[in-house]
Amino acid sequence: MKYTQTYQSLNAVMYQTVAPTPVNHPSLLCWNTALANQLGLRRFSDDEKAAIFSGNQLLDEQQPIALAYSGHQFGGFNPQLGDGRAHLIAEIESEDGASFDVHLKGSGQTKYSRRGDGRCALKPAIREFIMSEAMAGLGIPTTRTLAVVATGETVWRTGAEPGAVVTRIAKSHLRIGTFQYAAQQGDLSVLEALLDYAIARHYPEITAKDTSTKVTAFIRAVMQKQIETLTGWMRVGFIHGVMNTDNATISGETIDFGPCAMMGAYHPETVYSSIDTEGRYCFSNQAPITQWNLARLAESLLPLYGDAQEQGLKELEPLIVQFKADFEYAFYHMMLRKLGIETEDIEQYEKLVDDLLALMQVEKRDYTQTFVFLGALLGGSDDVALSEQSDAFQTWVQAWRDVLSQVEEKQSVSPVTVMAQVNPLVIPRNHHVERILSACEQGDLSELHAFVAVLSRPYEMQDATINYQDSPVDGDKDYQTFCGT
Ligand code: AMP
Ligand code: MG
């Protein structure tokens, strides 16, 4: 592992050099040993972990900075966002040449704080740990959590809460909002340099020098990455909750686990975020919103076409339109794998997926459990009784079996195996997450680690898995999440 310091090669308007504000009594709550090893970080003593990952001590003399960005928040543009309570404390390159940001959240004010206190409460910090590690376990591109350190200080939200600092590891913190910020600086060289930086960091296969080829290849590449992540979300019932353009990464990694939640009973309009009153970011809107966000990325790059704006529009518009077809293909491909069917020939089986989803909606079926049930059914498990299901469901199962009998022989991997690879046995269900967070707030972290261990291997039946598979008694009907991190 070696340190690199690449962000400072960008124009100085893109960041502020600023140290974290020290905290009173840092104490280490969570440390992700597997991730630390994977990154090749050096060994730290527990005191060092608490001091460094609270922001009280620099990480090996690295220079912290806060990053500037803009963002469309619920559709409205805010030109001046940025790391208002976060610091990029180091950039590292691991043994295999991959580069990562080490980023503290809750580490004090910066010039982007606006009226915020620069701090983070303990519950949302641990929530980020649980959710990001669950996403990693599920195999979905995501930022990770290396550490959570309690600050020993009080933060004021709806009331007094204990404070914490969370350390996030990301392939980078470049967001669509970073491009929107650069585009407003009135200096094309700032924007061009950012584009070149993003390409070098994430899409080095793009080697074109002329603007048109470079920009279109970049948009296409980001779009493919975001579609991959989005279909991962849809595969496991993840609802991000706040898909503002500042929370949409150029790497495609899932970022910002503020009001996110997992869907229990299937309904496309499921939304849990307290502030998403219009359902802008509900489960099924996540695809059109991704497209909308990519259109904002394209818009921010348009100035690079200089005098040839019309040509730029003509090139970029069809790319954004293409999103719909590309996403739908990826979506059905993924859903069919959830049913054990591996095929490129999506169209003739789309109805099978649509029918199941419609049935799940009407019957208020649990999203995760339904696919686990189907897998067990196919595997011939004695515990699974099809006869207890509704007539409509039994009819659908027959149609599914008919399809399987047609495709099975052509598949290199058996349907049962395909299903076991993509249908998790366990997800971070909201009622367990909240229960464990409340215990953590009272100082009891004993169950947290057992929970995260189960979530890190969600496709395997471990001893403790069964403790976390139940759907909520009340169907999460009053469940709400908040932007609190
Ligand atoms: P988020 O909702 O976490 O995506 O944050 C949106 C913007 O608000 C970002 O610019 C954050 O840095 C800023 N922000 C959120 N909470 C705070 C806080 N407690 N102090 C300062 N800035 C904050
Ligand atoms: Mg954010």
Short mmCIF file of C-alpha atoms and ligand atoms in Angstrom, two decimals:
data_model
loop_
_atom_site.label_atom_id
_atom_site.label_comp_id
_atom_site.label_asym_id
_atom_site.label_seq_id
_atom_site.Cartn_x
_atom_site.Cartn_y
_atom_site.Cartn_z
CA MET A 1 0.00 0.00 0.00
CA LYS A 2 1.26 3.50 -0.74
CA TYR A 3 -0.15 6.96 -0.23
CA THR A 4 -0.97 9.10 -3.22
CA GLN A 5 -2.30 12.61 -3.23
CA THR A 6 -4.01 13.09 -6.52
CA TYR A 7 -7.04 15.26 -5.79
CA GLN A 8 -4.79 18.26 -5.16
CA SER A 9 -3.72 18.12 -8.80
CA LEU A 10 -7.14 19.60 -9.61
CA ASN A 11 -7.79 23.33 -9.52
CA ALA A 12 -7.85 24.65 -5.94
CA VAL A 13 -11.49 25.76 -6.30
CA MET A 14 -12.39 22.07 -6.12
CA TYR A 15 -11.39 21.61 -2.48
CA GLN A 16 -10.36 23.24 0.77
CA THR A 17 -7.26 22.25 2.71
CA VAL A 18 -8.63 21.91 6.22
CA ALA A 19 -7.90 19.67 9.20
CA PRO A 20 -10.59 17.82 11.16
CA THR A 21 -11.69 19.41 14.44
CA PRO A 22 -10.44 17.26 17.34
CA VAL A 23 -13.00 15.52 19.55
CA ASN A 24 -13.02 15.15 23.36
CA HIS A 25 -12.82 11.45 24.10
CA PRO A 26 -12.42 9.26 21.04
CA SER A 27 -13.07 5.58 21.61
CA LEU A 28 -13.09 2.90 18.94
CA LEU A 29 -16.46 1.18 18.43
CA CYS A 30 -16.03 -0.73 15.17
CA TRP A 31 -13.00 -1.77 13.19
CA ASN A 32 -13.29 -3.64 9.90
CA THR A 33 -10.26 -5.93 10.03
CA ALA A 34 -11.06 -7.71 6.78
CA LEU A 35 -11.27 -4.42 4.88
CA ALA A 36 -8.09 -3.06 6.51
CA ASN A 37 -6.26 -6.20 5.40
CA GLN A 38 -7.70 -6.06 1.93
CA LEU A 39 -6.47 -2.48 1.54
CA GLY A 40 -3.05 -3.41 2.95
CA LEU A 41 -3.19 -0.76 5.68
CA ARG A 42 -0.42 -0.87 8.26
CA ARG A 43 -1.19 -2.11 11.78
CA PHE A 44 -2.55 0.45 14.20
CA SER A 45 -2.78 0.18 17.98
CA ASP A 46 -6.28 0.66 19.39
CA ASP A 47 -5.29 4.12 20.68
CA GLU A 48 -4.00 5.03 17.24
CA LYS A 49 -7.21 3.80 15.59
CA ALA A 50 -9.30 5.97 17.93
CA ALA A 51 -7.06 9.00 17.46
CA ILE A 52 -6.62 8.77 13.68
CA PHE A 53 -10.14 7.75 12.71
CA SER A 54 -11.74 10.43 14.83
CA GLY A 55 -9.59 13.07 13.16
CA ASN A 56 -7.58 13.87 16.31
CA GLN A 57 -4.33 12.73 14.71
CA LEU A 58 -3.24 12.90 11.07
CA LEU A 59 -2.92 9.60 9.23
CA ASP A 60 0.82 9.28 8.61
CA GLU A 61 1.27 13.01 7.95
CA GLN A 62 -1.24 13.05 5.09
CA GLN A 63 -2.88 16.40 4.30
CA PRO A 64 -6.69 16.39 4.85
CA ILE A 65 -8.96 18.23 2.46
CA ALA A 66 -12.71 18.82 2.10
CA LEU A 67 -14.18 18.43 -1.39
CA ALA A 68 -16.49 20.89 -3.12
CA TYR A 69 -19.57 19.78 -5.02
CA SER A 70 -23.01 20.94 -6.06
CA GLY A 71 -26.15 18.87 -6.34
CA HIS A 72 -29.74 18.59 -7.38
CA GLN A 73 -31.57 17.83 -4.15
CA PHE A 74 -35.05 16.45 -4.82
CA GLY A 75 -34.87 18.06 -8.23
CA GLY A 76 -33.82 21.54 -7.06
CA PHE A 77 -30.30 22.71 -7.81
CA ASN A 78 -28.02 23.69 -4.93
CA PRO A 79 -24.80 25.14 -6.35
CA GLN A 80 -22.90 25.10 -3.09
CA LEU A 81 -22.72 21.79 -1.25
CA GLY A 82 -19.49 19.98 -0.46
CA ASP A 83 -17.93 18.10 2.45
CA GLY A 84 -19.59 20.08 5.23
CA ARG A 85 -18.73 17.55 7.91
CA ALA A 86 -16.25 15.33 6.17
CA HIS A 87 -12.55 15.17 5.37
CA LEU A 88 -10.61 13.20 2.82
CA ILE A 89 -7.69 12.23 5.08
CA ALA A 90 -5.71 10.12 2.63
CA GLU A 91 -5.68 8.53 -0.77
CA ILE A 92 -4.09 5.12 -1.00
CA GLU A 93 -3.08 2.70 -3.69
CA SER A 94 -3.33 -0.94 -2.71
CA GLU A 95 -0.89 -3.65 -3.80
CA ASP A 96 -2.90 -4.50 -6.91
CA GLY A 97 -2.84 -0.88 -8.10
CA ALA A 98 -6.42 0.02 -7.13
CA SER A 99 -6.83 3.45 -5.54
CA PHE A 100 -9.09 4.38 -2.63
CA ASP A 101 -10.11 7.40 -0.60
CA VAL A 102 -10.01 7.29 3.18
CA HIS A 103 -12.68 9.69 4.27
CA LEU A 104 -13.95 10.77 7.68
CA LYS A 105 -17.56 11.81 8.20
CA GLY A 106 -18.56 13.78 11.30
CA SER A 107 -15.04 15.19 11.63
CA GLY A 108 -15.87 18.88 12.00
CA GLN A 109 -16.78 21.99 10.06
CA THR A 110 -15.31 23.13 6.76
CA LYS A 111 -16.07 26.06 4.54
CA TYR A 112 -18.86 23.95 3.00
CA SER A 113 -20.69 23.46 6.31
CA ARG A 114 -23.28 26.18 5.72
CA ARG A 115 -25.20 26.12 9.00
CA GLY A 116 -24.32 22.54 9.96
CA ASP A 117 -22.31 21.57 13.01
CA GLY A 118 -19.90 19.34 11.08
CA ARG A 119 -20.79 16.36 13.24
CA CYS A 120 -22.50 13.01 12.94
CA ALA A 121 -24.59 11.12 15.50
CA LEU A 122 -23.67 7.62 16.59
CA LYS A 123 -26.73 5.77 15.32
CA PRO A 124 -26.43 6.93 11.70
CA ALA A 125 -22.68 6.24 11.80
CA ILE A 126 -23.25 2.62 12.83
CA ARG A 127 -26.14 2.42 10.38
CA GLU A 128 -23.68 3.26 7.60
CA PHE A 129 -21.39 0.49 8.88
CA ILE A 130 -24.19 -2.10 8.84
CA MET A 131 -25.69 -1.11 5.50
CA SER A 132 -22.46 -0.64 3.57
CA GLU A 133 -21.04 -3.93 4.80
CA ALA A 134 -24.32 -5.65 3.96
CA MET A 135 -24.16 -4.25 0.43
CA ALA A 136 -20.56 -5.45 0.07
CA GLY A 137 -21.62 -8.91 1.25
CA LEU A 138 -24.46 -8.90 -1.25
CA GLY A 139 -21.93 -8.21 -4.01
CA ILE A 140 -23.23 -4.76 -4.93
CA PRO A 141 -20.74 -1.99 -5.78
CA THR A 142 -20.50 0.14 -2.65
CA THR A 143 -18.40 2.39 -0.49
CA ARG A 144 -17.30 0.53 2.66
CA THR A 145 -16.89 1.35 6.32
CA LEU A 146 -13.48 0.91 7.91
CA ALA A 147 -14.14 2.31 11.38
CA VAL A 148 -16.61 3.97 13.69
CA VAL A 149 -15.21 5.99 16.59
CA ALA A 150 -17.38 7.48 19.36
CA THR A 151 -16.43 11.09 20.04
CA GLY A 152 -17.51 11.36 23.67
CA GLU A 153 -19.36 14.52 22.62
CA THR A 154 -23.04 15.30 22.32
CA VAL A 155 -24.63 16.28 19.02
CA TRP A 156 -28.02 17.96 18.87
CA ARG A 157 -30.48 16.58 16.38
CA THR A 158 -34.11 16.15 17.48
CA GLY A 159 -32.59 15.85 20.95
CA ALA A 160 -29.20 15.16 22.48
CA GLU A 161 -27.40 12.20 20.92
CA PRO A 162 -23.93 10.69 21.30
CA GLY A 163 -21.57 11.68 18.48
CA ALA A 164 -19.35 9.52 16.27
CA VAL A 165 -17.03 9.70 13.30
CA VAL A 166 -17.33 7.12 10.55
CA THR A 167 -14.47 6.26 8.16
CA ARG A 168 -15.60 5.58 4.64
CA ILE A 169 -13.51 3.85 1.98
CA ALA A 170 -14.46 4.68 -1.60
CA LYS A 171 -12.94 4.21 -5.03
CA SER A 172 -13.27 7.99 -5.13
CA HIS A 173 -15.63 10.69 -3.96
CA LEU A 174 -16.29 12.01 -7.46
CA ARG A 175 -20.00 12.61 -7.79
CA ILE A 176 -22.22 13.87 -10.57
CA GLY A 177 -22.42 16.93 -8.30
CA THR A 178 -18.63 17.34 -8.55
CA PHE A 179 -19.02 17.86 -12.31
CA GLN A 180 -21.92 20.23 -11.77
CA TYR A 181 -19.70 22.25 -9.46
CA ALA A 182 -16.78 22.32 -11.90
CA ALA A 183 -19.08 23.32 -14.75
CA GLN A 184 -20.11 26.45 -12.89
CA GLN A 185 -16.63 27.80 -12.34
CA GLY A 186 -16.67 29.67 -15.63
CA ASP A 187 -13.32 28.18 -16.58
CA LEU A 188 -13.43 25.27 -18.99
CA SER A 189 -9.98 24.10 -17.98
CA VAL A 190 -11.32 23.25 -14.49
CA LEU A 191 -14.00 21.04 -16.01
CA GLU A 192 -11.71 19.47 -18.58
CA ALA A 193 -9.12 18.64 -15.92
CA LEU A 194 -11.82 17.02 -13.78
CA LEU A 195 -12.99 14.91 -16.69
CA ASP A 196 -9.44 13.78 -17.46
CA TYR A 197 -8.89 13.00 -13.79
CA ALA A 198 -12.10 10.93 -13.55
CA ILE A 199 -11.23 9.02 -16.71
CA ALA A 200 -7.70 8.27 -15.54
CA ARG A 201 -8.98 7.14 -12.16
CA HIS A 202 -12.02 5.09 -13.16
CA TYR A 203 -12.12 4.52 -16.90
CA PRO A 204 -8.50 4.41 -18.12
CA GLU A 205 -9.65 2.37 -21.12
CA ILE A 206 -10.93 5.66 -22.58
CA THR A 207 -7.94 6.96 -24.45
CA ALA A 208 -9.58 9.36 -26.93
CA LYS A 209 -8.26 12.91 -26.88
CA ASP A 210 -10.97 14.73 -28.82
CA THR A 211 -13.80 16.12 -26.72
CA SER A 212 -16.66 14.45 -28.49
CA THR A 213 -15.31 10.88 -28.29
CA LYS A 214 -14.05 11.39 -24.77
CA VAL A 215 -17.28 12.82 -23.36
CA THR A 216 -19.57 10.27 -25.02
CA ALA A 217 -17.37 7.34 -23.97
CA PHE A 218 -17.29 8.68 -20.43
CA ILE A 219 -21.08 9.07 -20.18
CA ARG A 220 -21.54 5.57 -21.57
CA ALA A 221 -19.07 4.11 -19.08
CA VAL A 222 -20.62 5.85 -16.07
CA MET A 223 -24.06 4.78 -17.27
CA GLN A 224 -23.06 1.13 -17.48
CA LYS A 225 -21.56 1.22 -13.98
CA GLN A 226 -24.62 2.91 -12.53
CA ILE A 227 -26.93 0.39 -14.21
CA GLU A 228 -24.90 -2.43 -12.70
CA THR A 229 -25.29 -0.94 -9.23
CA LEU A 230 -28.95 -0.11 -9.73
CA THR A 231 -29.83 -3.65 -10.80
CA GLY A 232 -27.97 -4.83 -7.70
CA TRP A 233 -30.23 -2.62 -5.60
CA MET A 234 -33.33 -3.94 -7.35
CA ARG A 235 -32.14 -7.50 -6.93
CA VAL A 236 -32.14 -7.29 -3.12
CA GLY A 237 -34.88 -4.70 -2.53
CA PHE A 238 -32.61 -1.80 -1.56
CA ILE A 239 -34.13 1.65 -1.53
CA HIS A 240 -31.43 4.31 -1.46
CA GLY A 241 -33.80 7.02 -0.33
CA VAL A 242 -31.92 10.15 -1.38
CA MET A 243 -30.68 9.84 -4.94
CA ASN A 244 -29.65 13.45 -5.29
CA THR A 245 -26.93 14.13 -7.86
CA ASP A 246 -24.44 14.71 -5.05
CA ASN A 247 -25.12 11.15 -3.90
CA ALA A 248 -24.52 9.61 -7.34
CA THR A 249 -20.93 8.46 -7.81
CA ILE A 250 -18.90 8.46 -11.00
CA SER A 251 -17.44 5.08 -9.97
CA GLY A 252 -20.97 3.66 -9.63
CA GLU A 253 -20.44 2.79 -5.98
CA THR A 254 -23.41 3.10 -3.65
CA ILE A 255 -22.80 6.10 -1.40
CA ASP A 256 -24.59 7.88 1.44
CA PHE A 257 -26.57 5.50 3.61
CA GLY A 258 -28.70 8.21 5.21
CA PRO A 259 -32.36 7.32 4.77
CA CYS A 260 -31.86 4.02 2.93
CA ALA A 261 -33.93 0.96 3.81
CA MET A 262 -34.76 -2.54 2.59
CA MET A 263 -38.11 -3.39 1.09
CA GLY A 264 -40.05 -6.10 2.92
CA ALA A 265 -43.33 -6.87 1.19
CA TYR A 266 -43.01 -6.11 -2.52
CA HIS A 267 -44.57 -2.89 -3.69
CA PRO A 268 -42.96 -0.77 -6.41
CA GLU A 269 -43.91 2.48 -4.67
CA THR A 270 -42.29 1.62 -1.37
CA VAL A 271 -40.63 4.61 0.25
CA TYR A 272 -39.42 5.02 3.83
CA SER A 273 -37.62 8.37 3.88
CA SER A 274 -39.43 10.90 6.07
CA ILE A 275 -38.69 13.76 3.67
CA ASP A 276 -39.57 11.96 0.43
CA THR A 277 -43.22 12.88 0.62
CA GLU A 278 -43.75 12.72 -3.15
CA GLY A 279 -42.12 9.31 -3.52
CA ARG A 280 -39.51 10.70 -5.89
CA TYR A 281 -37.03 8.09 -4.74
CA CYS A 282 -39.40 5.14 -4.23
CA PHE A 283 -38.24 1.62 -5.17
CA SER A 284 -39.37 1.59 -8.78
CA ASN A 285 -38.42 5.21 -9.49
CA GLN A 286 -34.76 4.48 -8.91
CA ALA A 287 -34.22 3.68 -12.59
CA PRO A 288 -35.83 6.83 -14.08
CA ILE A 289 -34.03 8.89 -11.42
CA THR A 290 -30.68 7.38 -12.37
CA GLN A 291 -31.42 8.38 -15.95
CA TRP A 292 -32.41 11.88 -14.83
CA ASN A 293 -29.18 12.18 -12.86
CA LEU A 294 -27.13 11.02 -15.86
CA ALA A 295 -28.82 13.72 -17.92
CA ARG A 296 -27.52 16.24 -15.38
CA LEU A 297 -24.02 14.76 -15.82
CA ALA A 298 -24.31 15.13 -19.58
CA GLU A 299 -25.52 18.71 -19.19
CA SER A 300 -22.56 19.58 -17.01
CA LEU A 301 -20.16 18.32 -19.70
CA LEU A 302 -21.87 20.11 -22.57
CA PRO A 303 -19.80 23.31 -22.17
CA LEU A 304 -16.74 21.29 -23.26
CA TYR A 305 -18.17 21.28 -26.78
CA GLY A 306 -17.41 25.03 -26.92
CA ASP A 307 -19.00 26.54 -30.04
CA ALA A 308 -20.40 23.18 -31.08
CA GLN A 309 -23.17 23.01 -28.46
CA GLU A 310 -25.75 21.79 -30.97
CA GLN A 311 -23.55 18.96 -32.02
CA GLY A 312 -22.98 18.16 -28.36
CA LEU A 313 -26.69 17.96 -27.68
CA LYS A 314 -27.18 15.79 -30.73
CA GLU A 315 -24.56 13.37 -29.45
CA LEU A 316 -25.50 13.32 -25.78
CA GLU A 317 -29.28 13.14 -25.97
CA PRO A 318 -29.48 9.72 -27.61
CA LEU A 319 -27.05 8.36 -25.02
CA ILE A 320 -29.38 9.35 -22.22
CA VAL A 321 -32.39 8.00 -24.12
CA GLN A 322 -30.51 4.71 -24.52
CA PHE A 323 -30.51 4.31 -20.75
CA LYS A 324 -34.06 2.96 -20.74
CA ALA A 325 -33.37 0.06 -23.07
CA ASP A 326 -30.02 -0.74 -21.45
CA PHE A 327 -31.54 -0.71 -17.99
CA GLU A 328 -34.52 -2.84 -18.98
CA TYR A 329 -32.28 -5.44 -20.50
CA ALA A 330 -30.09 -5.53 -17.37
CA PHE A 331 -33.15 -5.59 -15.12
CA TYR A 332 -34.85 -8.55 -16.81
CA HIS A 333 -31.55 -10.36 -17.15
CA MET A 334 -31.09 -10.01 -13.40
CA MET A 335 -34.70 -10.90 -12.51
CA LEU A 336 -34.56 -14.01 -14.67
CA ARG A 337 -31.43 -15.09 -12.84
CA LYS A 338 -33.41 -14.70 -9.62
CA LEU A 339 -35.68 -17.32 -11.16
CA GLY A 340 -32.76 -19.55 -12.11
CA ILE A 341 -32.92 -18.70 -15.80
CA GLU A 342 -29.73 -17.66 -17.55
CA THR A 343 -30.51 -16.27 -20.95
CA GLU A 344 -29.66 -13.43 -23.28
CA ASP A 345 -32.99 -13.88 -24.94
CA ILE A 346 -34.86 -11.67 -22.50
CA GLU A 347 -37.96 -10.67 -24.37
CA GLN A 348 -39.83 -13.93 -24.45
CA TYR A 349 -39.57 -14.34 -20.66
CA GLU A 350 -40.34 -10.78 -19.56
CA LYS A 351 -43.95 -11.69 -18.90
CA LEU A 352 -42.95 -14.38 -16.44
CA VAL A 353 -41.18 -11.72 -14.35
CA ASP A 354 -43.95 -9.15 -14.72
CA ASP A 355 -46.59 -11.69 -13.68
CA LEU A 356 -44.67 -12.70 -10.59
CA LEU A 357 -44.11 -9.09 -9.51
CA ALA A 358 -47.78 -8.27 -10.03
CA LEU A 359 -48.75 -11.28 -7.95
CA MET A 360 -46.28 -10.42 -5.20
CA GLN A 361 -47.71 -6.93 -5.04
CA VAL A 362 -51.30 -8.14 -4.76
CA GLU A 363 -50.44 -10.83 -2.23
CA LYS A 364 -48.08 -8.51 -0.30
CA ARG A 365 -45.35 -11.12 -0.47
CA ASP A 366 -42.00 -10.55 1.14
CA TYR A 367 -39.50 -9.82 -1.63
CA THR A 368 -36.57 -11.75 -0.14
CA GLN A 369 -38.54 -14.66 1.24
CA THR A 370 -40.43 -15.26 -2.00
CA PHE A 371 -37.25 -16.00 -3.93
CA VAL A 372 -35.83 -18.09 -1.09
CA PHE A 373 -39.10 -20.06 -1.14
CA LEU A 374 -38.90 -20.56 -4.90
CA GLY A 375 -35.29 -21.73 -4.61
CA ALA A 376 -36.25 -24.25 -1.92
CA LEU A 377 -39.19 -25.40 -4.01
CA LEU A 378 -36.92 -26.05 -6.95
CA GLY A 379 -34.37 -27.74 -4.72
CA GLY A 380 -37.10 -30.13 -3.57
CA SER A 381 -37.05 -29.08 0.08
CA ASP A 382 -39.57 -31.00 2.20
CA ASP A 383 -40.36 -27.91 4.29
CA VAL A 384 -41.82 -26.03 1.37
CA ALA A 385 -45.46 -26.62 0.62
CA LEU A 386 -46.72 -25.28 -2.66
CA SER A 387 -50.25 -26.50 -1.93
CA GLU A 388 -50.58 -23.87 0.83
CA GLN A 389 -50.07 -21.06 -1.68
CA SER A 390 -52.82 -19.22 -3.53
CA ASP A 391 -54.20 -20.68 -6.75
CA ALA A 392 -52.76 -17.77 -8.70
CA PHE A 393 -49.33 -18.42 -7.25
CA GLN A 394 -49.51 -22.13 -8.01
CA THR A 395 -50.50 -21.33 -11.59
CA TRP A 396 -47.54 -18.98 -11.91
CA VAL A 397 -45.19 -21.66 -10.51
CA GLN A 398 -46.41 -24.05 -13.19
CA ALA A 399 -45.65 -21.48 -15.91
CA TRP A 400 -42.20 -20.97 -14.39
CA ARG A 401 -41.55 -24.71 -14.32
CA ASP A 402 -42.54 -24.94 -17.97
CA VAL A 403 -39.96 -22.31 -18.85
CA LEU A 404 -37.31 -24.03 -16.75
CA SER A 405 -37.88 -27.30 -18.52
CA GLN A 406 -37.26 -25.53 -21.83
CA VAL A 407 -34.07 -23.72 -20.80
CA GLU A 408 -32.50 -25.99 -18.21
CA GLU A 409 -30.58 -28.20 -20.60
CA LYS A 410 -29.01 -25.25 -22.38
CA GLN A 411 -27.65 -23.72 -19.18
CA SER A 412 -24.09 -24.29 -18.03
CA VAL A 413 -25.14 -23.74 -14.41
CA SER A 414 -28.24 -25.38 -12.95
CA PRO A 415 -31.21 -23.15 -12.07
CA VAL A 416 -30.96 -24.00 -8.35
CA THR A 417 -27.32 -22.92 -8.31
CA VAL A 418 -28.01 -19.71 -10.21
CA MET A 419 -30.77 -18.84 -7.75
CA ALA A 420 -28.55 -19.51 -4.75
CA GLN A 421 -25.95 -17.10 -6.16
CA VAL A 422 -28.29 -14.14 -6.53
CA ASN A 423 -31.07 -14.56 -3.96
CA PRO A 424 -29.85 -13.66 -0.47
CA LEU A 425 -31.11 -15.68 2.49
CA VAL A 426 -30.81 -12.60 4.64
CA ILE A 427 -30.80 -8.82 4.23
CA PRO A 428 -30.41 -6.03 6.79
CA ARG A 429 -34.09 -5.89 7.64
CA ASN A 430 -35.21 -2.58 9.02
CA HIS A 431 -36.58 -3.89 12.32
CA HIS A 432 -33.34 -5.68 13.15
CA VAL A 433 -31.22 -2.70 12.09
CA GLU A 434 -33.22 -0.36 14.34
CA ARG A 435 -33.23 -2.74 17.30
CA ILE A 436 -29.46 -3.21 17.10
CA LEU A 437 -28.84 0.53 16.65
CA SER A 438 -30.85 1.28 19.79
CA ALA A 439 -28.77 -1.26 21.72
CA CYS A 440 -25.58 0.36 20.37
CA GLU A 441 -26.77 3.76 21.51
CA GLN A 442 -27.16 2.29 25.01
CA GLY A 443 -23.57 1.06 24.80
CA ASP A 444 -24.32 -2.58 23.95
CA LEU A 445 -22.50 -3.57 20.76
CA SER A 446 -22.61 -7.31 21.39
CA GLU A 447 -25.20 -8.15 18.76
CA LEU A 448 -23.89 -5.70 16.17
CA HIS A 449 -20.93 -7.84 15.32
CA ALA A 450 -22.96 -11.07 15.10
CA PHE A 451 -25.38 -9.29 12.76
CA VAL A 452 -22.64 -7.93 10.49
CA ALA A 453 -21.00 -11.38 10.38
CA VAL A 454 -24.27 -12.88 9.10
CA LEU A 455 -24.73 -10.06 6.59
CA SER A 456 -21.21 -10.43 5.26
CA ARG A 457 -22.16 -13.89 3.90
CA PRO A 458 -25.82 -13.51 2.98
CA TYR A 459 -25.98 -16.41 0.50
CA GLU A 460 -24.85 -18.97 3.09
CA MET A 461 -26.91 -20.49 5.86
CA GLN A 462 -24.87 -19.80 8.98
CA ASP A 463 -25.94 -20.73 12.52
CA ALA A 464 -27.18 -17.23 13.27
CA THR A 465 -28.76 -16.50 9.87
CA ILE A 466 -32.16 -17.70 10.99
CA ASN A 467 -32.29 -15.00 13.67
CA TYR A 468 -32.51 -12.29 11.02
CA GLN A 469 -34.69 -13.74 8.26
CA ASP A 470 -38.11 -12.85 9.67
CA SER A 471 -40.22 -10.20 8.02
CA PRO A 472 -41.49 -7.43 10.30
CA VAL A 473 -44.63 -8.21 12.28
CA ASP A 474 -46.24 -4.91 11.29
CA GLY A 475 -44.98 -5.03 7.69
CA ASP A 476 -42.88 -1.89 8.39
CA LYS A 477 -46.06 0.09 7.85
CA ASP A 478 -44.99 3.07 9.97
CA TYR A 479 -41.27 2.71 9.38
CA GLN A 480 -39.45 5.96 8.62
CA THR A 481 -35.85 6.80 7.94
CA PHE A 482 -34.12 10.15 8.25
CA CYS A 483 -31.32 12.06 6.57
CA GLY A 484 -29.38 12.12 9.82
CA THR A 485 -25.89 10.82 9.05
P1 AMP B 1 -26.20 14.53 2.84
O1 AMP B 1 -27.63 14.67 3.22
O2 AMP B 1 -25.39 13.77 3.87
O3 AMP B 1 -25.98 14.06 1.46
O4 AMP B 1 -25.60 16.01 2.94
C1 AMP B 1 -25.96 17.05 2.08
C2 AMP B 1 -25.07 18.24 2.34
O5 AMP B 1 -25.27 18.75 3.67
C3 AMP B 1 -23.59 17.97 2.24
O6 AMP B 1 -22.97 19.12 1.71
C4 AMP B 1 -23.18 17.75 3.66
O7 AMP B 1 -21.82 17.98 3.89
C5 AMP B 1 -24.04 18.76 4.38
N1 AMP B 1 -24.30 18.39 5.77
C6 AMP B 1 -25.14 17.43 6.22
N2 AMP B 1 -25.11 17.36 7.57
C7 AMP B 1 -24.22 18.29 7.99
C8 AMP B 1 -23.74 18.70 9.27
N3 AMP B 1 -24.17 18.15 10.40
N4 AMP B 1 -22.83 19.69 9.30
C9 AMP B 1 -22.38 20.26 8.17
N5 AMP B 1 -22.79 19.92 6.94
C10 AMP B 1 -23.70 18.94 6.84
MG MG B 2 -24.50 13.01 0.66
#
